mmCIF file of N, CA, C and O in Angstrom:
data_model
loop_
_atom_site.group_PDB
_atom_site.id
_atom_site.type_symbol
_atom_site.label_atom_id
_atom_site.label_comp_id
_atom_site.label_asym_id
_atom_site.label_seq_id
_atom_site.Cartn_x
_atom_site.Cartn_y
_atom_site.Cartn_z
ATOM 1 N N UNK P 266 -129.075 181.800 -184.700
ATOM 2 C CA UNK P 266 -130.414 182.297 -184.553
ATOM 3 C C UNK P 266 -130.750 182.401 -183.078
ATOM 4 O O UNK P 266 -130.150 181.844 -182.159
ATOM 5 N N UNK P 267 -131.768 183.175 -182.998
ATOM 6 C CA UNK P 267 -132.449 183.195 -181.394
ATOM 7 C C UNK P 267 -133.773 183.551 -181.664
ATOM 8 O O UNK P 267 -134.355 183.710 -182.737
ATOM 9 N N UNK P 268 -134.242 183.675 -180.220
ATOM 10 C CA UNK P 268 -135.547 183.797 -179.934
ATOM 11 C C UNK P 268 -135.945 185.191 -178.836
ATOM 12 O O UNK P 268 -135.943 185.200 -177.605
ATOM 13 N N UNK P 269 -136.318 186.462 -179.936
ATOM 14 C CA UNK P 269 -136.842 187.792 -179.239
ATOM 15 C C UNK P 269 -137.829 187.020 -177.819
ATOM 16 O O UNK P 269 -138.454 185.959 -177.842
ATOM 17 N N UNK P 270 -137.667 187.990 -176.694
ATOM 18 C CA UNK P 270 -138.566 187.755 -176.217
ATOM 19 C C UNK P 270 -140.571 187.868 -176.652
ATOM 20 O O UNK P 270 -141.469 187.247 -176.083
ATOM 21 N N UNK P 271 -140.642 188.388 -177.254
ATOM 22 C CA UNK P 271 -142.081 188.784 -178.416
ATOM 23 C C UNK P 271 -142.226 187.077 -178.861
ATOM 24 O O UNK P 271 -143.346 186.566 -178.833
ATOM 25 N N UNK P 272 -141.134 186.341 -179.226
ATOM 26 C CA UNK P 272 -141.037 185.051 -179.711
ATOM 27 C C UNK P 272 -140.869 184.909 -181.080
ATOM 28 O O UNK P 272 -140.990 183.967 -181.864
ATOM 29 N N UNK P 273 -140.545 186.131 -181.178
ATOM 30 C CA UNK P 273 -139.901 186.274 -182.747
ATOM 31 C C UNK P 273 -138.425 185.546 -183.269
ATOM 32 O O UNK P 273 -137.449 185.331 -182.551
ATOM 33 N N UNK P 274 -138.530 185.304 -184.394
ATOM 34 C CA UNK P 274 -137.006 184.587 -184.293
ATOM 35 C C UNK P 274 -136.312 185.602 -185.402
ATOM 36 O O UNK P 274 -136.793 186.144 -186.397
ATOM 37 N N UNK P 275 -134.996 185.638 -184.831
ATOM 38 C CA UNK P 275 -133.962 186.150 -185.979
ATOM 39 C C UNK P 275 -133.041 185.305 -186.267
ATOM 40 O O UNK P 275 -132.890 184.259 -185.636
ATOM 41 N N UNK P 276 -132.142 185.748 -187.496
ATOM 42 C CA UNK P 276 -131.707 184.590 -188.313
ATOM 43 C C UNK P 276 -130.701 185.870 -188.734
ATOM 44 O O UNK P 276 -131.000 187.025 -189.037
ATOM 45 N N UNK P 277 -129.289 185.159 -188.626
ATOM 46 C CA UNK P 277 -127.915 186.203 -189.468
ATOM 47 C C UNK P 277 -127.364 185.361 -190.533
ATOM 48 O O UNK P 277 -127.232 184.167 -190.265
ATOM 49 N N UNK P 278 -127.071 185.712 -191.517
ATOM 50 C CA UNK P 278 -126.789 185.345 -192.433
ATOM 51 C C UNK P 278 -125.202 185.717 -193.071
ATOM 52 O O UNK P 278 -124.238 186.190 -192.467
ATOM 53 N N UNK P 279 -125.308 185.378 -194.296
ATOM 54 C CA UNK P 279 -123.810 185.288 -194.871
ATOM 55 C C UNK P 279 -123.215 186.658 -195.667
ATOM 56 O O UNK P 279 -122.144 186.839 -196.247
ATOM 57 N N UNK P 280 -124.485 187.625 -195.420
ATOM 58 C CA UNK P 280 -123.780 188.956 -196.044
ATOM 59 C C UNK P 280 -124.027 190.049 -195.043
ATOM 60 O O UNK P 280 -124.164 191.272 -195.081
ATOM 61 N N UNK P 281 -124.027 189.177 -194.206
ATOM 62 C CA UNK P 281 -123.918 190.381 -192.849
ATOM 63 C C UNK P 281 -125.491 191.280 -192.109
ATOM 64 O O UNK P 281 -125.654 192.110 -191.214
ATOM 65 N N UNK P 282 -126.536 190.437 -193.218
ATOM 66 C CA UNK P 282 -127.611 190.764 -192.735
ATOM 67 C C UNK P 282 -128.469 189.989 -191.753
ATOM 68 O O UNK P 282 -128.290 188.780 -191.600
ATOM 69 N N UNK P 283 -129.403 190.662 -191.082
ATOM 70 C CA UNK P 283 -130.470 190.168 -189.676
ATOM 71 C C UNK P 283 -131.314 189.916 -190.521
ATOM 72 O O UNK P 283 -131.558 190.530 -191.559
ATOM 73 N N UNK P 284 -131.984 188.628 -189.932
ATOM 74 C CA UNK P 284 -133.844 188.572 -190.466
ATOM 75 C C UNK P 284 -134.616 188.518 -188.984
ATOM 76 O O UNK P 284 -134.196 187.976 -187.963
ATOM 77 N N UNK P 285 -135.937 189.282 -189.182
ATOM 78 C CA UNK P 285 -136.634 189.117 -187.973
ATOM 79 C C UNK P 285 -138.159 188.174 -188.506
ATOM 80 O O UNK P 285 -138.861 188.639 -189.404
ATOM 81 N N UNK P 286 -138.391 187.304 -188.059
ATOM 82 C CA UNK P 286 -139.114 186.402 -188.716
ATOM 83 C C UNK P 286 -140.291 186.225 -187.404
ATOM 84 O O UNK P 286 -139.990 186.098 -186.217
ATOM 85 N N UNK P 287 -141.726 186.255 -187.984
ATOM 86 C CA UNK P 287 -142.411 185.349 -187.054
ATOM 87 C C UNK P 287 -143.150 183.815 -187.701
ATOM 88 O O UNK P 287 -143.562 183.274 -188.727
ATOM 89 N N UNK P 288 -142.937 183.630 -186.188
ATOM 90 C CA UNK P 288 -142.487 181.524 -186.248
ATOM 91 C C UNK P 288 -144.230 181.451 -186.301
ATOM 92 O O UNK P 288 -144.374 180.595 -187.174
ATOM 93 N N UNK P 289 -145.279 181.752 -185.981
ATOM 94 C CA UNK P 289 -146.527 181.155 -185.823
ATOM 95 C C UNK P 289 -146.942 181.891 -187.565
ATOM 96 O O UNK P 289 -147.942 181.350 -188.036
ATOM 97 N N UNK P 290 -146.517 182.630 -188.188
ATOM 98 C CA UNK P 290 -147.137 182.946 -190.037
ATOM 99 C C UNK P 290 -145.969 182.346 -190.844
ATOM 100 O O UNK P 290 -146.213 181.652 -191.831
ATOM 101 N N UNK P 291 -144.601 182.616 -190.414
ATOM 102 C CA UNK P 291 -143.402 181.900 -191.451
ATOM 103 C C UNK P 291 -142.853 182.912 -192.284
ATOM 104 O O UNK P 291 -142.054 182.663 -193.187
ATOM 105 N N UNK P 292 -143.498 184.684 -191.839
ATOM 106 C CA UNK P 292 -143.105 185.694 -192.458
ATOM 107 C C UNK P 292 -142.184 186.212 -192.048
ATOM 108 O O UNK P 292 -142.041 186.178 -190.826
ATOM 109 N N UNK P 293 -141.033 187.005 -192.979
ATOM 110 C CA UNK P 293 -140.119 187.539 -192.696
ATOM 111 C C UNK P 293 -141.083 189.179 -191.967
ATOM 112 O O UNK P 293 -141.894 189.790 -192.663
ATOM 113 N N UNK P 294 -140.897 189.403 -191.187
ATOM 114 C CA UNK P 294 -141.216 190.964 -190.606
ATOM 115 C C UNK P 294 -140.009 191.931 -190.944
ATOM 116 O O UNK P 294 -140.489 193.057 -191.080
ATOM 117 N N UNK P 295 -138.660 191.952 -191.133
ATOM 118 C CA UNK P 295 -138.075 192.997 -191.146
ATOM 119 C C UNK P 295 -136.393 192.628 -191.013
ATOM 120 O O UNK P 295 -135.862 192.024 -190.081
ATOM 121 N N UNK P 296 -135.726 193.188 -192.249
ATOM 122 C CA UNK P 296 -134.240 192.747 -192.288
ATOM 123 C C UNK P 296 -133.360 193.953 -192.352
ATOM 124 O O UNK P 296 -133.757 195.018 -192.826
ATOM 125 N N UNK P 297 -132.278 193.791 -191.916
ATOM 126 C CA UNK P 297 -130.957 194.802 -191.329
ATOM 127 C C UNK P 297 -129.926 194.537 -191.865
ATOM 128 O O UNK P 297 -129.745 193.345 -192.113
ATOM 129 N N UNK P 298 -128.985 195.403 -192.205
ATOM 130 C CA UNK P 298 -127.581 194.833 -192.539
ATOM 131 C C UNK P 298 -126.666 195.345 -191.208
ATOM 132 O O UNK P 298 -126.257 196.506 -191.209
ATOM 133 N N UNK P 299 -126.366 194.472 -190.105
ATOM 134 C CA UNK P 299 -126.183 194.280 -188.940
ATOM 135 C C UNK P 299 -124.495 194.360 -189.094
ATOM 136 O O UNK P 299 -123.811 195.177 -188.477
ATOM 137 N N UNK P 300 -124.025 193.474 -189.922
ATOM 138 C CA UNK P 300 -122.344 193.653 -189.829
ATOM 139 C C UNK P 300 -121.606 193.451 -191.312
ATOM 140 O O UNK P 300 -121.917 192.427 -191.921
ATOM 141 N N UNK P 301 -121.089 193.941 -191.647
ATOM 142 C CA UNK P 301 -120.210 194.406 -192.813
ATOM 143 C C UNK P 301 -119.866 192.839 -193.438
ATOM 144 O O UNK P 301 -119.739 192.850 -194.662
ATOM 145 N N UNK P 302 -119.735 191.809 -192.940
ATOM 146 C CA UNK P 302 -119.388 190.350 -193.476
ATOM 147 C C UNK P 302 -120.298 189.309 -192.295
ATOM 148 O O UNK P 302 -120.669 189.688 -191.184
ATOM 149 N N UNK P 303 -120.484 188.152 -192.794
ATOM 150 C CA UNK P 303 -121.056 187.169 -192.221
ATOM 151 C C UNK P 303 -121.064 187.123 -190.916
ATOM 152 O O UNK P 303 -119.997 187.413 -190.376
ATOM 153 N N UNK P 304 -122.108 186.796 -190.126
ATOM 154 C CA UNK P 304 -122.678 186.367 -188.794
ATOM 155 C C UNK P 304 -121.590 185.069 -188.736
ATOM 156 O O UNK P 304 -121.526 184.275 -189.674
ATOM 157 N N UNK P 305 -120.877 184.963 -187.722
ATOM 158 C CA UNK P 305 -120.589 183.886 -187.500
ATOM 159 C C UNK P 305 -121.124 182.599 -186.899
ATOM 160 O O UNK P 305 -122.095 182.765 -186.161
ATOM 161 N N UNK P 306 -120.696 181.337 -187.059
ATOM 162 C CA UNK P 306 -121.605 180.096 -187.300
ATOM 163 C C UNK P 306 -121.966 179.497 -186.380
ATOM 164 O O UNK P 306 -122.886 178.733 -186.674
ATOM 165 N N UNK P 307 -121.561 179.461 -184.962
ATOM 166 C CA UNK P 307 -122.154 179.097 -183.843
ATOM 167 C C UNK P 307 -122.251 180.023 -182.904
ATOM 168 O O UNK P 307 -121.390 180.879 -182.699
ATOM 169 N N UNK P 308 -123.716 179.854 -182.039
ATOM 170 C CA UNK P 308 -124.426 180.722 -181.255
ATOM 171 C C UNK P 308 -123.801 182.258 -181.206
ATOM 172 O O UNK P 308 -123.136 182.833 -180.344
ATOM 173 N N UNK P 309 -124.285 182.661 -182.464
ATOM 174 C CA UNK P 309 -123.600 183.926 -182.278
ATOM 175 C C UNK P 309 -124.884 185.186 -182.132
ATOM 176 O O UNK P 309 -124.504 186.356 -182.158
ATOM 177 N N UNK P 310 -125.859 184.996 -182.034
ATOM 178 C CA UNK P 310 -126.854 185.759 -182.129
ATOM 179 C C UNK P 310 -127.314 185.403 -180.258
ATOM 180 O O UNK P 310 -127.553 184.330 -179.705
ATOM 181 N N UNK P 311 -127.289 186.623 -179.788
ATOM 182 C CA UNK P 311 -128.054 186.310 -178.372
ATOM 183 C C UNK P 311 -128.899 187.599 -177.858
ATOM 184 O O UNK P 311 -128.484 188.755 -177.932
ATOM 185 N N UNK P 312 -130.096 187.223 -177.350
ATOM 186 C CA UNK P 312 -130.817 188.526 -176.713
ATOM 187 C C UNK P 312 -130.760 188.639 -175.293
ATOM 188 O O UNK P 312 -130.680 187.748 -174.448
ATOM 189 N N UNK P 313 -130.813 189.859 -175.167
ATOM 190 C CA UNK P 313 -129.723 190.328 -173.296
ATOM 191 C C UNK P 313 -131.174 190.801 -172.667
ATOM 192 O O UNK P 313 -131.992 191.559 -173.189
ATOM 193 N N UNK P 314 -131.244 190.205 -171.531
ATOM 194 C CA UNK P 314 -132.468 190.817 -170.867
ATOM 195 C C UNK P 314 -132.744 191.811 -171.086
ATOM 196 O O UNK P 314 -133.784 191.944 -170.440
ATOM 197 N N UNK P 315 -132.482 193.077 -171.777
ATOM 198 C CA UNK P 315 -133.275 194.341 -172.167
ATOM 199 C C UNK P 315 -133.538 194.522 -173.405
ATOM 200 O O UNK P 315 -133.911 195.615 -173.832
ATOM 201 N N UNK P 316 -133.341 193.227 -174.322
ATOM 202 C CA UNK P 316 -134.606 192.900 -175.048
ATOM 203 C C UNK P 316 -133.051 193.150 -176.519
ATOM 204 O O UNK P 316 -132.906 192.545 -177.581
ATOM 205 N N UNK P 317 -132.462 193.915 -176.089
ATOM 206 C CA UNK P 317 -131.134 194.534 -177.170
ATOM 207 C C UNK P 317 -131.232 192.932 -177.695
ATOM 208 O O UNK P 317 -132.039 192.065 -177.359
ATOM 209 N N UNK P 318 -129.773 192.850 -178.927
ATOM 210 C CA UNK P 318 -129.438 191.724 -179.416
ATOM 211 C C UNK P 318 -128.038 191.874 -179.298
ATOM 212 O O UNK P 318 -127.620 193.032 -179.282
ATOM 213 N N UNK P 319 -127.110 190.820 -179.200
ATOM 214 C CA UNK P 319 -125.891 190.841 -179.356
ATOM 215 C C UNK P 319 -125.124 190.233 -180.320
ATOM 216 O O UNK P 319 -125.300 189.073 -179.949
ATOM 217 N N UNK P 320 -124.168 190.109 -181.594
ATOM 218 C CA UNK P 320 -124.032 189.049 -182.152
ATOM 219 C C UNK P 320 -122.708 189.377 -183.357
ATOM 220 O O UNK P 320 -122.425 190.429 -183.932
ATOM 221 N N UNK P 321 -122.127 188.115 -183.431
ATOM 222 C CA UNK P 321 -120.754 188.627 -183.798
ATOM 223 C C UNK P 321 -120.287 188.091 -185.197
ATOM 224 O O UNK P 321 -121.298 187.817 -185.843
ATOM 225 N N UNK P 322 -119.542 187.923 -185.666
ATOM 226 C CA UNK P 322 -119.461 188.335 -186.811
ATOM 227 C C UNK P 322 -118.120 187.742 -187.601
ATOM 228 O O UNK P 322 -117.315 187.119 -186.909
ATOM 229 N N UNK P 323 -117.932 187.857 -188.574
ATOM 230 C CA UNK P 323 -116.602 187.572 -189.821
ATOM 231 C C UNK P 323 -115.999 188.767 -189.903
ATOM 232 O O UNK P 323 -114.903 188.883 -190.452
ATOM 233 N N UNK P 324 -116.742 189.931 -189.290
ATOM 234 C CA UNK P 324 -116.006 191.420 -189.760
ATOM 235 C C UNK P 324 -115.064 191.967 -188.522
ATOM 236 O O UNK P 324 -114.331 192.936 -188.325
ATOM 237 N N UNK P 325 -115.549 190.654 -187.711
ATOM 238 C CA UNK P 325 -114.136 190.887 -186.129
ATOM 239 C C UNK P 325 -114.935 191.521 -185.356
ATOM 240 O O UNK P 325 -114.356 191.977 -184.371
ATOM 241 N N UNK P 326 -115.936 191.716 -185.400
ATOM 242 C CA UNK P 326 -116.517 192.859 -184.805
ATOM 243 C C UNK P 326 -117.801 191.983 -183.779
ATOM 244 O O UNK P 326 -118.350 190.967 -184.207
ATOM 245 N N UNK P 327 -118.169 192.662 -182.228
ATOM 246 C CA UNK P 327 -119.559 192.303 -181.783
ATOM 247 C C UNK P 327 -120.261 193.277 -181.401
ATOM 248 O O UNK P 327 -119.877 193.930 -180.431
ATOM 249 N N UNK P 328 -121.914 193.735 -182.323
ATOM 250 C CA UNK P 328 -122.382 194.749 -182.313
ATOM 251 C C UNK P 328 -123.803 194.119 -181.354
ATOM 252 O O UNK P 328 -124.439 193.067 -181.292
ATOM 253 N N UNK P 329 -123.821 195.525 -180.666
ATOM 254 C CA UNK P 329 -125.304 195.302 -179.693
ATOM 255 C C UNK P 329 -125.808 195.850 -180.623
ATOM 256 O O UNK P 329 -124.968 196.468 -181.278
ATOM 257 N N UNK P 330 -127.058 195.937 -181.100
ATOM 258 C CA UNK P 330 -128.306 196.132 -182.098
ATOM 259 C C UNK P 330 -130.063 196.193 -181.105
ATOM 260 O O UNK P 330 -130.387 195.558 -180.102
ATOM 261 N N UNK P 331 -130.619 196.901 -181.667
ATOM 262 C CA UNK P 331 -132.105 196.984 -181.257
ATOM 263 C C UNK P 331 -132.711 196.159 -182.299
ATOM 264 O O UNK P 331 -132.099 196.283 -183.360
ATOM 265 N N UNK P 332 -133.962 195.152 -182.373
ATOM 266 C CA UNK P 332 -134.234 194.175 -182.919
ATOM 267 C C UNK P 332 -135.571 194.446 -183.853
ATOM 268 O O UNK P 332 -136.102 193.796 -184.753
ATOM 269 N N UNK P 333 -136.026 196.399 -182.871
ATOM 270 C CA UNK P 333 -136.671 196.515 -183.743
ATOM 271 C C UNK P 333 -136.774 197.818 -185.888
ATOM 272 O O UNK P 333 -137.362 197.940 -186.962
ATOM 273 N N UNK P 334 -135.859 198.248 -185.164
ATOM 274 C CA UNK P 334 -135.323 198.766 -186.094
ATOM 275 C C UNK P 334 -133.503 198.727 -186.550
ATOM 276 O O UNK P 334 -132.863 199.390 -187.366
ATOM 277 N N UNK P 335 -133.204 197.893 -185.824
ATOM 278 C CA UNK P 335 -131.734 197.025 -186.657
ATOM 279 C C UNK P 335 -130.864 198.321 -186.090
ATOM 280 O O UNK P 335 -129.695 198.142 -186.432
ATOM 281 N N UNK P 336 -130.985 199.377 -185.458
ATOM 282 C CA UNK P 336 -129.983 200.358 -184.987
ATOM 283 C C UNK P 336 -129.162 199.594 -184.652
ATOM 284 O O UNK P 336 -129.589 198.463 -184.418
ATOM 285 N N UNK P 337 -127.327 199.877 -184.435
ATOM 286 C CA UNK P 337 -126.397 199.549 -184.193
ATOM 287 C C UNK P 337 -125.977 200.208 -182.796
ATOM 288 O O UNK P 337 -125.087 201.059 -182.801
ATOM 289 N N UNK P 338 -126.729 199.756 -181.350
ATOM 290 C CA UNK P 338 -126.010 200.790 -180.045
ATOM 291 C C UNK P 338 -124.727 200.710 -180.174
ATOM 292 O O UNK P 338 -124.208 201.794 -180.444
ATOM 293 N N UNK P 339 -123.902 199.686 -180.068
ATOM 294 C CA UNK P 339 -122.595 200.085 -179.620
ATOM 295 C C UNK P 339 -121.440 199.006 -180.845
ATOM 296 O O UNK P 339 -122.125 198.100 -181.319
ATOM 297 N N UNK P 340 -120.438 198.980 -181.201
ATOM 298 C CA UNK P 340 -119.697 198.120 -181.738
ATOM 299 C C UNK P 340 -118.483 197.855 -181.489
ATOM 300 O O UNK P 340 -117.771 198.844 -181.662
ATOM 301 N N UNK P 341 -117.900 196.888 -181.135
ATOM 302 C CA UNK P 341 -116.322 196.287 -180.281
ATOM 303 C C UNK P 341 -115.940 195.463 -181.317
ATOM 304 O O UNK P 341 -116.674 194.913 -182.138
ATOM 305 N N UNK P 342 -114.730 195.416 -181.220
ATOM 306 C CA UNK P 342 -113.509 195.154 -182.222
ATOM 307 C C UNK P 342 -112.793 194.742 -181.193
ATOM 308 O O UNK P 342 -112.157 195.667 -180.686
ATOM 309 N N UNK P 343 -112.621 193.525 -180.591
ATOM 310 C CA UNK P 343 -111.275 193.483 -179.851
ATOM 311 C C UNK P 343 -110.720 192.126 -180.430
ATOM 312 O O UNK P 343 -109.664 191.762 -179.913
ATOM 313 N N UNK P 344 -111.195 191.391 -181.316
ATOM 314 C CA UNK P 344 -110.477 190.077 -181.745
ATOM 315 C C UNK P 344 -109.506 190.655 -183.253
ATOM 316 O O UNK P 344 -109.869 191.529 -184.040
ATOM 317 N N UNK P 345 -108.473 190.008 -183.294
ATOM 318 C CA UNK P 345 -108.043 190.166 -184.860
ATOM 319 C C UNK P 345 -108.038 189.562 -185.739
ATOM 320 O O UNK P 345 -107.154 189.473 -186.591
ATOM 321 N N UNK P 346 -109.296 188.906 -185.663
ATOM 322 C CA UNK P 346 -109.471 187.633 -186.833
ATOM 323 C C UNK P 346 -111.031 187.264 -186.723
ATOM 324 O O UNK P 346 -111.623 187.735 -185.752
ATOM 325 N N UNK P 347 -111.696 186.529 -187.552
ATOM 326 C CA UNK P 347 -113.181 186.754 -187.480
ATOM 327 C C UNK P 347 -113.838 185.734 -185.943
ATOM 328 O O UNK P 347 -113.304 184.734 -185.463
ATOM 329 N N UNK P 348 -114.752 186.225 -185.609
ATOM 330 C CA UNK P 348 -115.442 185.853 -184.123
ATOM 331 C C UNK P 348 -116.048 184.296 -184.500
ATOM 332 O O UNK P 348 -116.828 184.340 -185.450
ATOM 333 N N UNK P 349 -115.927 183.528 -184.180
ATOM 334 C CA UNK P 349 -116.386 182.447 -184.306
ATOM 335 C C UNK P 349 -117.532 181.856 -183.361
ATOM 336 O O UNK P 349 -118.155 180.828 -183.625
ATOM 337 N N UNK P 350 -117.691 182.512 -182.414
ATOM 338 C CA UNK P 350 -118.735 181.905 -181.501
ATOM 339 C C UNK P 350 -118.841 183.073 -180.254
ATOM 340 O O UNK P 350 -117.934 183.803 -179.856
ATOM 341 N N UNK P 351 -120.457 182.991 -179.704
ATOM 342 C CA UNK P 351 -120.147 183.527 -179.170
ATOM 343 C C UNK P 351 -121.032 182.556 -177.454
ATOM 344 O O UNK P 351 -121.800 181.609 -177.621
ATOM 345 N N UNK P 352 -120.765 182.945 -176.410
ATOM 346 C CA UNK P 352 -121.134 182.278 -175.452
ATOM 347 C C UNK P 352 -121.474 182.926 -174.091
ATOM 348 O O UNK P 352 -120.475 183.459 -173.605
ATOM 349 N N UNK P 353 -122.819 183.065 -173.169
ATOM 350 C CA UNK P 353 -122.948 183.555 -171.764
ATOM 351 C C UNK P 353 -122.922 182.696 -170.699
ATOM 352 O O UNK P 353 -123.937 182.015 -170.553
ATOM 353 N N UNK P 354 -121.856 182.520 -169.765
ATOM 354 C CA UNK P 354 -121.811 181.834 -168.994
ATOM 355 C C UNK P 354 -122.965 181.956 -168.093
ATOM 356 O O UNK P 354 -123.951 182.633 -168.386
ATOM 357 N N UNK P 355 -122.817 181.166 -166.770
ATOM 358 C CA UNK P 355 -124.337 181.127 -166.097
ATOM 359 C C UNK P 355 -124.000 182.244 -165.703
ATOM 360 O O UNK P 355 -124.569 183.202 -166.227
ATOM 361 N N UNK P 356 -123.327 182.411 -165.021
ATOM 362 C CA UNK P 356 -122.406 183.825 -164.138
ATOM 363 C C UNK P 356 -122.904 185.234 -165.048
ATOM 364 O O UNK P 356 -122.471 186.297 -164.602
ATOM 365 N N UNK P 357 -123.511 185.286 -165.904
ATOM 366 C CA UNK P 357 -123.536 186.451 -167.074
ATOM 367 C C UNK P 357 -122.428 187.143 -167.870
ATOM 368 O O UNK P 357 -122.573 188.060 -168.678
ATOM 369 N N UNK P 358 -121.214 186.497 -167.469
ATOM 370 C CA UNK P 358 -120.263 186.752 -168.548
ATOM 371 C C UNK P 358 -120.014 186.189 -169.770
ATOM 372 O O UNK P 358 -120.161 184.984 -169.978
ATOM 373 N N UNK P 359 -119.553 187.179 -170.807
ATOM 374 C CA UNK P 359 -119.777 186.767 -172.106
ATOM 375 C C UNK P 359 -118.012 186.138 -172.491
ATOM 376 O O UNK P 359 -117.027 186.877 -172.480
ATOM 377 N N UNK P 360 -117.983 184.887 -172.753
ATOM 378 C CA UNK P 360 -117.195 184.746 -173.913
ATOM 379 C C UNK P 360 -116.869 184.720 -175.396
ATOM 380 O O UNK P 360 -118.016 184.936 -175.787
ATOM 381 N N UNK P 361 -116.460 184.660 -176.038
ATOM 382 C CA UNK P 361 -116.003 185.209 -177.412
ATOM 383 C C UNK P 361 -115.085 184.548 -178.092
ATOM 384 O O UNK P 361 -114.104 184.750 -177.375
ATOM 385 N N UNK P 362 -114.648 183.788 -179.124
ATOM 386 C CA UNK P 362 -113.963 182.829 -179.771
ATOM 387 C C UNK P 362 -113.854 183.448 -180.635
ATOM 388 O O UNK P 362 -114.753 184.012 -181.260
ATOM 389 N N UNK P 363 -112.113 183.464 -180.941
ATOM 390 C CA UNK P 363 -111.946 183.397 -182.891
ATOM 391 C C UNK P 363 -110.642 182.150 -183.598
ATOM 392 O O UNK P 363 -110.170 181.071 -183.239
ATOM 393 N N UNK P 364 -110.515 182.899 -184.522
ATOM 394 C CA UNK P 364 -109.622 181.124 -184.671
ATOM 395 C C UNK P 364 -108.587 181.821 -184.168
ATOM 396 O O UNK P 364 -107.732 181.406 -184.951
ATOM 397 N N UNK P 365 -107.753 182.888 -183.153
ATOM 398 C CA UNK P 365 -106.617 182.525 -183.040
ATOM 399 C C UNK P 365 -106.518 183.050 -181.542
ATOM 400 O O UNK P 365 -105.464 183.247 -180.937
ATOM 401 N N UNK P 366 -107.961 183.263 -180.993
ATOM 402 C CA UNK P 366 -108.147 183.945 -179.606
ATOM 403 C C UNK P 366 -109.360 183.257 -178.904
ATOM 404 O O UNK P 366 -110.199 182.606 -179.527
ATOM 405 N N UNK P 367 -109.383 183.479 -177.400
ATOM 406 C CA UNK P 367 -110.244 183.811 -176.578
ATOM 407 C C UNK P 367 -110.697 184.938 -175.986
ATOM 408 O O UNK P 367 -109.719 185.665 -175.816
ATOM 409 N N UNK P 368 -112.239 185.746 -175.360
ATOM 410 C CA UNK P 368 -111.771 186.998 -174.706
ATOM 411 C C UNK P 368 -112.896 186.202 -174.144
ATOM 412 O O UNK P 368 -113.781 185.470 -174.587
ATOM 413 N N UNK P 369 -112.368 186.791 -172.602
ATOM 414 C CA UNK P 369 -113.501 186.675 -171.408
ATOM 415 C C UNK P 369 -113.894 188.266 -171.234
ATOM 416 O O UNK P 369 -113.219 189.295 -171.220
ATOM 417 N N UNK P 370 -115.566 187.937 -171.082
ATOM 418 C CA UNK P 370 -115.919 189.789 -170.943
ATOM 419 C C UNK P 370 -116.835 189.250 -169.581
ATOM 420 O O UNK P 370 -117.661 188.341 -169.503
ATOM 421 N N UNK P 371 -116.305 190.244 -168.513
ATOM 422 C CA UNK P 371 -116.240 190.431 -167.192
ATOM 423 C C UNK P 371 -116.793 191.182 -167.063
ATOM 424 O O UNK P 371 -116.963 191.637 -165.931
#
């Protein structure tokens, strides 16, 4: 899960769908089917200073997404096995975990 800058929270789930939720009513506002199989289970949901979302997945895949209508900007495939985590160093580079890899994104 994370936190939109708006202070909205989203939430990925186990069939590959987004929830966009606000935290001060407890209402769901608006859900996406973001990736073809499960969000993977640690910090895999992150929002990039231009507000996009980033977040990866069981389907191998890490899709940038708009948060307000669930569009899919861009989608990368570079692991061959499902993404297990995902991570921004202080530096702003992204790392990426799966069970049989690492990728540093530079």
């Amino acid at each position: 899960m994370a936190i939109l800058n708006n202070g909205e929270l989203i939430t990925g789930l186990s069939d590959g769908s987004a929830e966009v939720w606000n935290l001060a009513t407890g209402d769901q506002l608006r859900s996406f089917y973001i990736h073809t199989s499960a969000f993977c289970r640690n910090r895999c949901i992150h929002v990039l200073n231009n507000g996009q979302v980033i977040s990866g997945s069981h389907d191998f895949e890490l899709n940038i997404w708009n948060p307000l209508d669930g569009s899919v900007r861009q989608s990368i495939r570079i692991h061959n096995s499902p993404i297990y985590q995902l991570e921004f160093l202080k530096n702003g580079n992204l790392v990426t975990s799966s069970s049989s890899e690492i990728a540093f994104w530079l």
